[in-house]
Amino acid sequence: MESTKSKAHLVIRILQASATLLKSSPILDKSEFVKGQSLRQPSVSIVRCHPNAPSALTVRASSYADELVKTAKTVASPGRGILAMDESNATCGKRLASIGLENTEANRQAYRTLLVSAPGLGEYISGAILFEETLYQSTTDGKKMVDVLVEQNIVPGIKVDKGLVPLPGSNNESWCQGLDGLSSRTAAYYQQGARFAKWRTVVSIPNGPSALAVKEAAWGLARYAAISQDSGLVPIVEPEILLDGEHGIDRTFEVAQKVWAEVFFYLAENNVMFEGILLKPSMVTPGAECKDKATPQQVSDYTLKLLHSRIPPAVPGIMFLSGGQSEVEATLNLNAMNQSANPWHVSFSYARALQNTCLKTWGGRPENVKAAQDALLLRAKANSLAQLGKYTGDGESEEAKKGMFVKGYVY
């Protein structure tokens, strides 16, 4: 009980210390995230919640504090969300294989060029998460991918974790590696034009989750977030509750409550500035193999209840992952959550739920590029409308309604 109280008090004091930042920081101008800005030397300032108390809590804020808030606000701007195109080369190869293409750099370049150069994409997409290869890659026309995104008023982001590996001492669970050398990597990514970062770890309900796995996930996310902010990158915090399993929606809710409580405790312990982060949670749904399916309204009710009980309003944006839902299902659920006002920007950070129909329409054929881009824009616009609570679902294709859950999916 004492430990729970201390965690709650710590989070409250962090919020009190940084409550004014969101009001004072405007939207990031696209000229502020162009490639080649000189690296700043981070400075440290101290904010004390109770100046007269000898054991006052201190919150560290680097010289990037204002920029972090601006970047987060820009990504969390009305009617826009994130295009997650940070699949590793191996995963990208699986996507290409599904349309009969070989996994070569040229084919990956062609597909990524198609995505970033879709005309008007920035109207619906505020940020794009890139794999390291893409951050340094040029389009088939010779323009830097980062520059093409900036021209579309899309903030470039970067996947910084090094993937999941088995967690010794757990119930066949995993942990996310990549903290070694992260500081130097994030500094280089900032120099290359990235302005936010992503780190994905997962929690498996069928495998427990064990207290060890939950704590490891939360601690790793918190260390990554602190390091990213020190380098000027807004961290996307993503503890994904996997869809695998036969459990019902109440079990998902119970696990998510524990995970998010642990995550925010360790974020506070690591002096992470809440106004300079974005969250990428799973929606609260039944397990993919559960016989009792949930309606969009049920998903909305459970998910919003979770957010209100665990997520401080200082956080600018909640950018949901699709996690194997169909394109239409992910959009309907997002729309349901935006039928009333929320203290955060509730939006999307979708990969397959934006790209699936686009990829199949392209099929690796140059003559299909425009049709594929139109398919991408259709999905992006649908989710833009859902972020505004105005999506109806009318006229959706059968392809967009197909589920994309893969048991034991490796990203």
Short mmCIF file of C-alpha atoms in Angstrom, two decimals:
data_model
loop_
_atom_site.label_atom_id
_atom_site.label_comp_id
_atom_site.label_asym_id
_atom_site.label_seq_id
_atom_site.Cartn_x
_atom_site.Cartn_y
_atom_site.Cartn_z
CA MET A 1 0.00 0.00 0.00
CA GLU A 2 2.81 2.39 0.93
CA SER A 3 4.58 1.66 -2.37
CA THR A 4 1.39 2.39 -4.34
CA LYS A 5 0.89 5.69 -2.51
CA SER A 6 4.48 6.77 -3.13
CA LYS A 7 4.13 6.01 -6.85
CA ALA A 8 0.94 8.07 -7.04
CA HIS A 9 2.49 10.99 -5.15
CA LEU A 10 5.55 10.95 -7.42
CA VAL A 11 3.46 11.16 -10.58
CA ILE A 12 1.30 13.96 -9.13
CA ARG A 13 4.36 16.00 -8.20
CA ILE A 14 5.84 15.56 -11.67
CA LEU A 15 2.60 16.89 -13.16
CA GLN A 16 2.59 19.88 -10.82
CA ALA A 17 6.16 20.71 -11.77
CA SER A 18 5.50 20.87 -15.51
CA ALA A 19 1.86 21.95 -15.81
CA THR A 20 2.45 25.17 -17.79
CA LEU A 21 4.62 23.87 -20.65
CA LEU A 22 1.81 22.83 -23.00
CA LYS A 23 0.15 26.26 -22.88
CA SER A 24 3.34 28.12 -23.72
CA SER A 25 4.64 26.18 -26.73
CA PRO A 26 3.27 26.75 -30.24
CA ILE A 27 3.16 24.28 -33.12
CA LEU A 28 6.52 23.37 -34.67
CA ASP A 29 7.25 25.13 -37.94
CA LYS A 30 8.52 22.72 -40.58
CA SER A 31 11.70 24.77 -40.96
CA GLU A 32 12.58 23.64 -37.43
CA PHE A 33 12.97 19.97 -38.37
CA VAL A 34 15.04 20.15 -41.50
CA LYS A 35 18.17 18.06 -41.92
CA GLY A 36 21.50 19.51 -40.92
CA GLN A 37 20.69 21.57 -37.84
CA SER A 38 23.69 21.77 -35.57
CA LEU A 39 23.52 19.67 -32.44
CA ARG A 40 22.96 21.54 -29.23
CA GLN A 41 24.84 20.86 -26.05
CA PRO A 42 22.09 19.81 -23.63
CA SER A 43 21.88 21.99 -20.57
CA VAL A 44 20.16 21.11 -17.36
CA SER A 45 17.62 23.17 -15.47
CA ILE A 46 15.98 22.23 -12.21
CA VAL A 47 12.32 22.64 -11.29
CA ARG A 48 11.43 22.17 -7.64
CA CYS A 49 7.88 21.31 -6.67
CA HIS A 50 8.37 22.37 -3.06
CA PRO A 51 11.29 24.83 -2.85
CA ASN A 52 11.33 24.90 0.94
CA ALA A 53 11.42 21.14 1.37
CA PRO A 54 14.89 19.63 1.86
CA SER A 55 13.90 16.50 -0.08
CA ALA A 56 12.23 18.37 -2.93
CA LEU A 57 11.66 16.45 -6.14
CA THR A 58 13.77 17.67 -9.04
CA VAL A 59 12.76 17.45 -12.66
CA ARG A 60 15.44 17.70 -15.33
CA ALA A 61 14.72 19.52 -18.57
CA SER A 62 17.30 19.81 -21.33
CA SER A 63 17.71 22.77 -23.67
CA TYR A 64 15.34 20.92 -26.02
CA ALA A 65 12.34 21.25 -23.66
CA ASP A 66 10.42 23.84 -25.68
CA GLU A 67 11.20 22.11 -28.97
CA LEU A 68 10.03 18.76 -27.61
CA VAL A 69 6.67 20.25 -26.65
CA LYS A 70 6.33 21.92 -30.07
CA THR A 71 7.15 18.69 -31.88
CA ALA A 72 4.67 16.67 -29.81
CA LYS A 73 1.97 19.26 -30.45
CA THR A 74 2.69 19.23 -34.18
CA VAL A 75 2.37 15.46 -34.42
CA ALA A 76 -0.77 15.62 -32.27
CA SER A 77 -2.48 18.20 -34.50
CA PRO A 78 -6.24 18.02 -35.30
CA GLY A 79 -7.29 15.58 -38.01
CA ARG A 80 -3.83 14.05 -38.40
CA GLY A 81 -1.96 10.97 -37.20
CA ILE A 82 1.16 8.90 -37.81
CA LEU A 83 2.10 6.65 -40.72
CA ALA A 84 4.19 3.83 -39.25
CA MET A 85 6.52 2.70 -42.03
CA ASP A 86 9.37 1.55 -39.81
CA GLU A 87 9.23 -2.15 -40.62
CA SER A 88 12.65 -3.75 -40.40
CA ASN A 89 14.17 -4.89 -43.67
CA ALA A 90 13.22 -8.47 -42.80
CA THR A 91 9.58 -7.55 -42.12
CA CYS A 92 9.46 -5.34 -45.18
CA GLY A 93 10.68 -8.38 -47.10
CA LYS A 94 7.67 -10.36 -45.90
CA ARG A 95 5.35 -7.60 -47.12
CA LEU A 96 7.08 -7.54 -50.51
CA ALA A 97 6.96 -11.33 -50.74
CA SER A 98 3.18 -11.18 -50.30
CA ILE A 99 2.98 -9.40 -53.66
CA GLY A 100 5.66 -11.51 -55.33
CA LEU A 101 8.61 -9.14 -55.01
CA GLU A 102 12.15 -9.94 -53.92
CA ASN A 103 13.46 -8.26 -50.77
CA THR A 104 16.04 -5.92 -52.31
CA GLU A 105 17.00 -2.38 -51.37
CA ALA A 106 15.70 -1.19 -54.74
CA ASN A 107 12.26 -2.70 -54.10
CA ARG A 108 12.13 -1.33 -50.57
CA GLN A 109 13.14 2.07 -51.91
CA ALA A 110 10.44 1.97 -54.59
CA TYR A 111 7.72 1.12 -52.08
CA ARG A 112 8.84 3.71 -49.53
CA THR A 113 9.05 6.33 -52.27
CA LEU A 114 5.45 5.55 -53.18
CA LEU A 115 4.39 6.13 -49.58
CA VAL A 116 6.22 9.37 -48.75
CA SER A 117 5.49 11.05 -52.09
CA ALA A 118 1.70 10.48 -52.13
CA PRO A 119 0.33 13.92 -53.12
CA GLY A 120 -1.34 15.74 -50.22
CA LEU A 121 -0.43 13.09 -47.64
CA GLY A 122 0.45 15.79 -45.11
CA GLU A 123 -3.17 16.85 -44.93
CA TYR A 124 -3.91 13.67 -42.97
CA ILE A 125 -0.49 12.52 -41.73
CA SER A 126 1.54 14.57 -39.24
CA GLY A 127 4.43 12.19 -38.63
CA ALA A 128 6.08 9.20 -40.30
CA ILE A 129 8.10 6.61 -38.38
CA LEU A 130 11.06 5.43 -40.46
CA PHE A 131 13.46 2.50 -40.28
CA GLU A 132 17.12 3.55 -40.12
CA GLU A 133 17.70 2.62 -43.77
CA THR A 134 14.86 4.94 -44.82
CA LEU A 135 16.09 7.87 -42.72
CA TYR A 136 19.30 7.90 -44.76
CA GLN A 137 17.71 6.81 -48.03
CA SER A 138 16.77 8.80 -51.13
CA THR A 139 13.68 8.33 -53.26
CA THR A 140 13.86 6.80 -56.71
CA ASP A 141 14.03 10.41 -57.98
CA GLY A 142 17.13 11.12 -55.91
CA LYS A 143 15.52 13.32 -53.21
CA LYS A 144 16.14 12.57 -49.55
CA MET A 145 13.16 10.76 -48.01
CA VAL A 146 13.39 13.14 -45.03
CA ASP A 147 13.22 16.18 -47.31
CA VAL A 148 10.16 14.83 -49.12
CA LEU A 149 8.38 14.37 -45.80
CA VAL A 150 9.30 17.86 -44.59
CA GLU A 151 7.96 19.35 -47.83
CA GLN A 152 4.67 17.60 -47.05
CA ASN A 153 4.70 19.11 -43.53
CA ILE A 154 5.21 15.65 -42.05
CA VAL A 155 7.59 15.28 -39.09
CA PRO A 156 10.18 12.51 -39.65
CA GLY A 157 10.53 9.95 -36.86
CA ILE A 158 12.81 6.98 -36.33
CA LYS A 159 12.58 3.48 -34.84
CA VAL A 160 15.41 3.20 -32.32
CA ASP A 161 14.94 -0.13 -30.56
CA LYS A 162 16.89 -3.23 -31.60
CA GLY A 163 14.07 -5.73 -31.36
CA LEU A 164 12.73 -8.30 -28.93
CA VAL A 165 14.73 -11.13 -27.36
CA PRO A 166 13.81 -13.79 -24.78
CA LEU A 167 13.67 -12.55 -21.17
CA PRO A 168 15.54 -15.00 -18.88
CA GLY A 169 13.62 -15.91 -15.74
CA SER A 170 10.23 -15.13 -17.27
CA ASN A 171 7.34 -17.24 -18.53
CA ASN A 172 8.61 -17.45 -22.11
CA GLU A 173 8.31 -13.66 -22.41
CA SER A 174 10.51 -11.09 -24.11
CA TRP A 175 12.29 -7.81 -23.50
CA CYS A 176 13.33 -5.06 -25.88
CA GLN A 177 17.02 -4.39 -26.45
CA GLY A 178 18.72 -1.26 -27.74
CA LEU A 179 19.72 0.95 -24.79
CA ASP A 180 23.45 0.39 -25.42
CA GLY A 181 24.70 3.21 -27.62
CA LEU A 182 21.25 4.81 -27.79
CA SER A 183 22.47 8.26 -26.80
CA SER A 184 24.91 8.52 -29.70
CA ARG A 185 22.38 7.02 -32.14
CA THR A 186 19.61 9.45 -31.19
CA ALA A 187 22.01 12.39 -31.50
CA ALA A 188 22.91 11.25 -35.02
CA TYR A 189 19.24 10.73 -35.93
CA TYR A 190 18.43 14.27 -34.80
CA GLN A 191 21.25 15.56 -37.00
CA GLN A 192 19.77 13.63 -39.94
CA GLY A 193 16.39 15.31 -39.48
CA ALA A 194 14.40 13.01 -37.17
CA ARG A 195 12.38 14.78 -34.49
CA PHE A 196 10.67 11.91 -32.72
CA ALA A 197 11.52 8.31 -31.89
CA LYS A 198 9.77 5.01 -31.36
CA TRP A 199 10.57 2.08 -29.06
CA ARG A 200 8.24 -0.93 -29.10
CA THR A 201 8.09 -3.50 -26.38
CA VAL A 202 5.36 -6.08 -25.88
CA VAL A 203 3.37 -7.71 -23.10
CA SER A 204 1.77 -11.12 -23.63
CA ILE A 205 -1.41 -11.96 -21.73
CA PRO A 206 -1.36 -15.74 -22.44
CA ASN A 207 2.15 -15.85 -20.93
CA GLY A 208 1.15 -14.08 -17.73
CA PRO A 209 2.22 -11.41 -17.93
CA SER A 210 4.80 -11.87 -15.19
CA ALA A 211 5.69 -8.98 -12.88
CA LEU A 212 9.25 -9.28 -14.19
CA ALA A 213 8.18 -8.78 -17.80
CA VAL A 214 5.96 -5.80 -16.97
CA LYS A 215 8.69 -4.10 -14.92
CA GLU A 216 11.32 -4.73 -17.61
CA ALA A 217 9.03 -3.28 -20.29
CA ALA A 218 8.27 -0.19 -18.22
CA TRP A 219 11.88 0.44 -17.17
CA GLY A 220 13.22 0.03 -20.71
CA LEU A 221 10.63 2.43 -22.09
CA ALA A 222 11.44 5.00 -19.41
CA ARG A 223 15.21 4.87 -20.00
CA TYR A 224 14.70 5.14 -23.75
CA ALA A 225 12.33 8.09 -23.28
CA ALA A 226 14.78 9.99 -21.07
CA ILE A 227 17.67 9.41 -23.48
CA SER A 228 15.59 10.44 -26.50
CA GLN A 229 14.47 13.69 -24.88
CA ASP A 230 18.09 14.47 -24.03
CA SER A 231 18.85 14.29 -27.77
CA GLY A 232 15.87 16.42 -28.86
CA LEU A 233 13.63 13.54 -29.98
CA VAL A 234 10.06 13.19 -28.73
CA PRO A 235 9.77 9.57 -27.54
CA ILE A 236 6.78 7.49 -28.56
CA VAL A 237 6.13 5.21 -25.60
CA GLU A 238 4.76 1.89 -26.85
CA PRO A 239 4.09 -1.04 -24.53
CA GLU A 240 1.95 -3.15 -26.85
CA ILE A 241 -0.53 -5.52 -25.22
CA LEU A 242 -0.51 -8.28 -27.81
CA LEU A 243 -3.81 -9.44 -29.32
CA ASP A 244 -2.76 -13.09 -29.01
CA GLY A 245 -5.03 -15.17 -26.79
CA GLU A 246 -8.57 -16.27 -26.00
CA HIS A 247 -9.07 -13.85 -23.09
CA GLY A 248 -11.98 -11.44 -22.87
CA ILE A 249 -11.94 -7.66 -22.90
CA ASP A 250 -12.04 -7.44 -19.08
CA ARG A 251 -8.77 -9.36 -18.82
CA THR A 252 -7.14 -7.03 -21.35
CA PHE A 253 -8.32 -4.05 -19.31
CA GLU A 254 -6.93 -5.52 -16.10
CA VAL A 255 -3.50 -6.16 -17.61
CA ALA A 256 -3.37 -2.77 -19.33
CA GLN A 257 -4.09 -1.02 -16.03
CA LYS A 258 -1.08 -2.72 -14.42
CA VAL A 259 1.20 -2.05 -17.38
CA TRP A 260 0.36 1.64 -17.69
CA ALA A 261 0.66 2.24 -13.94
CA GLU A 262 4.15 0.76 -14.04
CA VAL A 263 5.11 2.69 -17.19
CA PHE A 264 4.15 6.09 -15.77
CA PHE A 265 5.82 5.38 -12.45
CA TYR A 266 9.15 4.70 -14.17
CA LEU A 267 8.73 7.61 -16.59
CA ALA A 268 8.43 9.86 -13.55
CA GLU A 269 11.37 8.13 -11.83
CA ASN A 270 13.49 8.92 -14.90
CA ASN A 271 12.43 12.59 -14.98
CA VAL A 272 10.75 12.25 -18.37
CA MET A 273 8.78 15.37 -19.32
CA PHE A 274 5.22 14.23 -19.98
CA GLU A 275 4.46 17.19 -22.25
CA GLY A 276 7.25 16.03 -24.56
CA ILE A 277 6.14 12.43 -25.14
CA LEU A 278 3.53 10.64 -27.23
CA LEU A 279 1.89 7.34 -26.33
CA LYS A 280 1.23 4.45 -28.67
CA PRO A 281 -0.96 2.01 -26.76
CA SER A 282 -3.06 -0.91 -27.85
CA MET A 283 -6.80 -0.41 -27.81
CA VAL A 284 -8.56 -2.44 -25.13
CA THR A 285 -10.05 -5.35 -27.08
CA PRO A 286 -10.69 -9.04 -26.46
CA GLY A 287 -7.96 -11.48 -27.48
CA ALA A 288 -7.96 -12.25 -31.19
CA GLU A 289 -9.12 -15.82 -30.52
CA CYS A 290 -11.87 -14.86 -28.06
CA LYS A 291 -15.34 -15.98 -29.12
CA ASP A 292 -16.97 -12.84 -27.72
CA LYS A 293 -16.20 -10.00 -30.11
CA ALA A 294 -16.46 -6.37 -29.00
CA THR A 295 -18.32 -3.57 -30.78
CA PRO A 296 -16.57 -0.25 -31.51
CA GLN A 297 -18.58 1.31 -28.66
CA GLN A 298 -17.39 -1.34 -26.20
CA VAL A 299 -13.78 -0.89 -27.32
CA SER A 300 -14.18 2.86 -26.93
CA ASP A 301 -15.73 2.61 -23.46
CA TYR A 302 -13.06 0.28 -22.09
CA THR A 303 -10.17 2.12 -23.73
CA LEU A 304 -11.25 5.59 -22.62
CA LYS A 305 -11.87 4.30 -19.10
CA LEU A 306 -8.30 3.01 -19.07
CA LEU A 307 -6.87 6.26 -20.41
CA HIS A 308 -8.76 8.40 -17.89
CA SER A 309 -7.56 6.24 -15.01
CA ARG A 310 -3.90 6.06 -16.04
CA ILE A 311 -2.81 8.79 -18.51
CA PRO A 312 -2.11 12.34 -17.24
CA PRO A 313 -3.77 15.12 -19.27
CA ALA A 314 -0.32 16.72 -19.68
CA VAL A 315 0.44 14.09 -22.35
CA PRO A 316 -0.28 15.74 -25.74
CA GLY A 317 -1.27 12.73 -27.84
CA ILE A 318 -2.46 9.14 -27.71
CA MET A 319 -1.55 7.56 -31.05
CA PHE A 320 -3.13 4.10 -31.13
CA LEU A 321 -1.58 1.12 -32.84
CA SER A 322 -3.81 -1.13 -34.92
CA GLY A 323 -2.22 -4.40 -33.77
CA GLY A 324 -3.65 -6.63 -36.47
CA GLN A 325 -7.16 -5.19 -36.62
CA SER A 326 -8.62 -4.78 -40.09
CA GLU A 327 -8.28 -1.38 -41.71
CA VAL A 328 -11.98 -0.62 -41.18
CA GLU A 329 -12.11 -2.03 -37.64
CA ALA A 330 -9.19 0.15 -36.50
CA THR A 331 -10.85 3.23 -38.02
CA LEU A 332 -14.29 2.51 -36.54
CA ASN A 333 -12.81 2.02 -33.07
CA LEU A 334 -10.84 5.26 -33.30
CA ASN A 335 -13.93 7.12 -34.47
CA ALA A 336 -15.95 5.82 -31.50
CA MET A 337 -13.34 7.21 -29.11
CA ASN A 338 -13.65 10.68 -30.62
CA GLN A 339 -17.39 11.13 -30.24
CA SER A 340 -16.81 13.36 -27.22
CA ALA A 341 -14.01 15.66 -26.11
CA ASN A 342 -10.87 14.08 -24.64
CA PRO A 343 -8.09 15.74 -22.62
CA TRP A 344 -5.55 14.39 -25.14
CA HIS A 345 -5.35 14.24 -28.93
CA VAL A 346 -6.69 10.72 -29.59
CA SER A 347 -5.40 9.56 -32.96
CA PHE A 348 -3.61 6.80 -34.85
CA SER A 349 -0.16 5.42 -35.56
CA TYR A 350 -0.98 2.67 -38.03
CA ALA A 351 1.20 0.50 -40.25
CA ARG A 352 -0.77 -2.36 -41.75
CA ALA A 353 -4.08 -0.56 -41.19
CA LEU A 354 -2.89 2.21 -43.53
CA GLN A 355 -0.73 0.22 -45.94
CA ASN A 356 -2.45 -3.12 -46.57
CA THR A 357 -4.73 -2.15 -49.47
CA CYS A 358 -2.09 0.26 -50.79
CA LEU A 359 0.54 -2.50 -51.00
CA LYS A 360 -1.78 -4.95 -52.73
CA THR A 361 -2.95 -2.31 -55.18
CA TRP A 362 0.65 -1.49 -56.12
CA GLY A 363 1.75 -5.09 -56.63
CA GLY A 364 5.24 -3.89 -57.57
CA ARG A 365 4.06 -2.41 -60.89
CA PRO A 366 5.08 1.17 -61.80
CA GLU A 367 1.80 1.74 -63.62
CA ASN A 368 -0.09 1.07 -60.36
CA VAL A 369 1.71 3.71 -58.28
CA LYS A 370 -1.01 6.34 -58.56
CA ALA A 371 -3.78 3.86 -57.74
CA ALA A 372 -1.78 2.63 -54.74
CA GLN A 373 -1.20 6.19 -53.52
CA ASP A 374 -4.93 6.86 -53.89
CA ALA A 375 -5.61 3.80 -51.72
CA LEU A 376 -3.18 5.12 -49.09
CA LEU A 377 -4.79 8.56 -49.16
CA LEU A 378 -8.24 6.99 -48.84
CA ARG A 379 -7.20 5.20 -45.64
CA ALA A 380 -5.36 8.25 -44.32
CA LYS A 381 -8.41 10.44 -44.92
CA ALA A 382 -10.71 7.88 -43.27
CA ASN A 383 -8.55 7.91 -40.13
CA SER A 384 -8.31 11.69 -40.26
CA LEU A 385 -12.10 11.80 -40.17
CA ALA A 386 -12.09 9.25 -37.33
CA GLN A 387 -9.73 11.47 -35.34
CA LEU A 388 -12.33 14.22 -35.72
CA GLY A 389 -15.18 11.81 -34.90
CA LYS A 390 -16.70 12.14 -38.37
CA TYR A 391 -16.02 8.77 -39.99
CA THR A 392 -19.06 6.81 -41.24
CA GLY A 393 -17.58 3.67 -42.83
CA ASP A 394 -19.60 4.11 -45.99
CA GLY A 395 -18.21 2.73 -49.25
CA GLU A 396 -15.38 0.68 -47.71
CA SER A 397 -14.00 -2.20 -49.78
CA GLU A 398 -14.09 -5.83 -48.71
CA GLU A 399 -10.26 -5.86 -48.65
CA ALA A 400 -10.29 -3.08 -46.05
CA LYS A 401 -12.57 -5.17 -43.84
CA LYS A 402 -10.26 -8.20 -43.69
CA GLY A 403 -8.54 -8.84 -40.35
CA MET A 404 -4.74 -8.82 -40.30
CA PHE A 405 -4.01 -10.56 -37.01
CA VAL A 406 -1.03 -12.93 -37.19
CA LYS A 407 -0.44 -15.18 -34.17
CA GLY A 408 3.03 -14.61 -32.71
CA TYR A 409 3.58 -11.67 -35.08
CA VAL A 410 7.18 -10.43 -35.20
CA TYR A 411 7.61 -6.79 -36.21
#
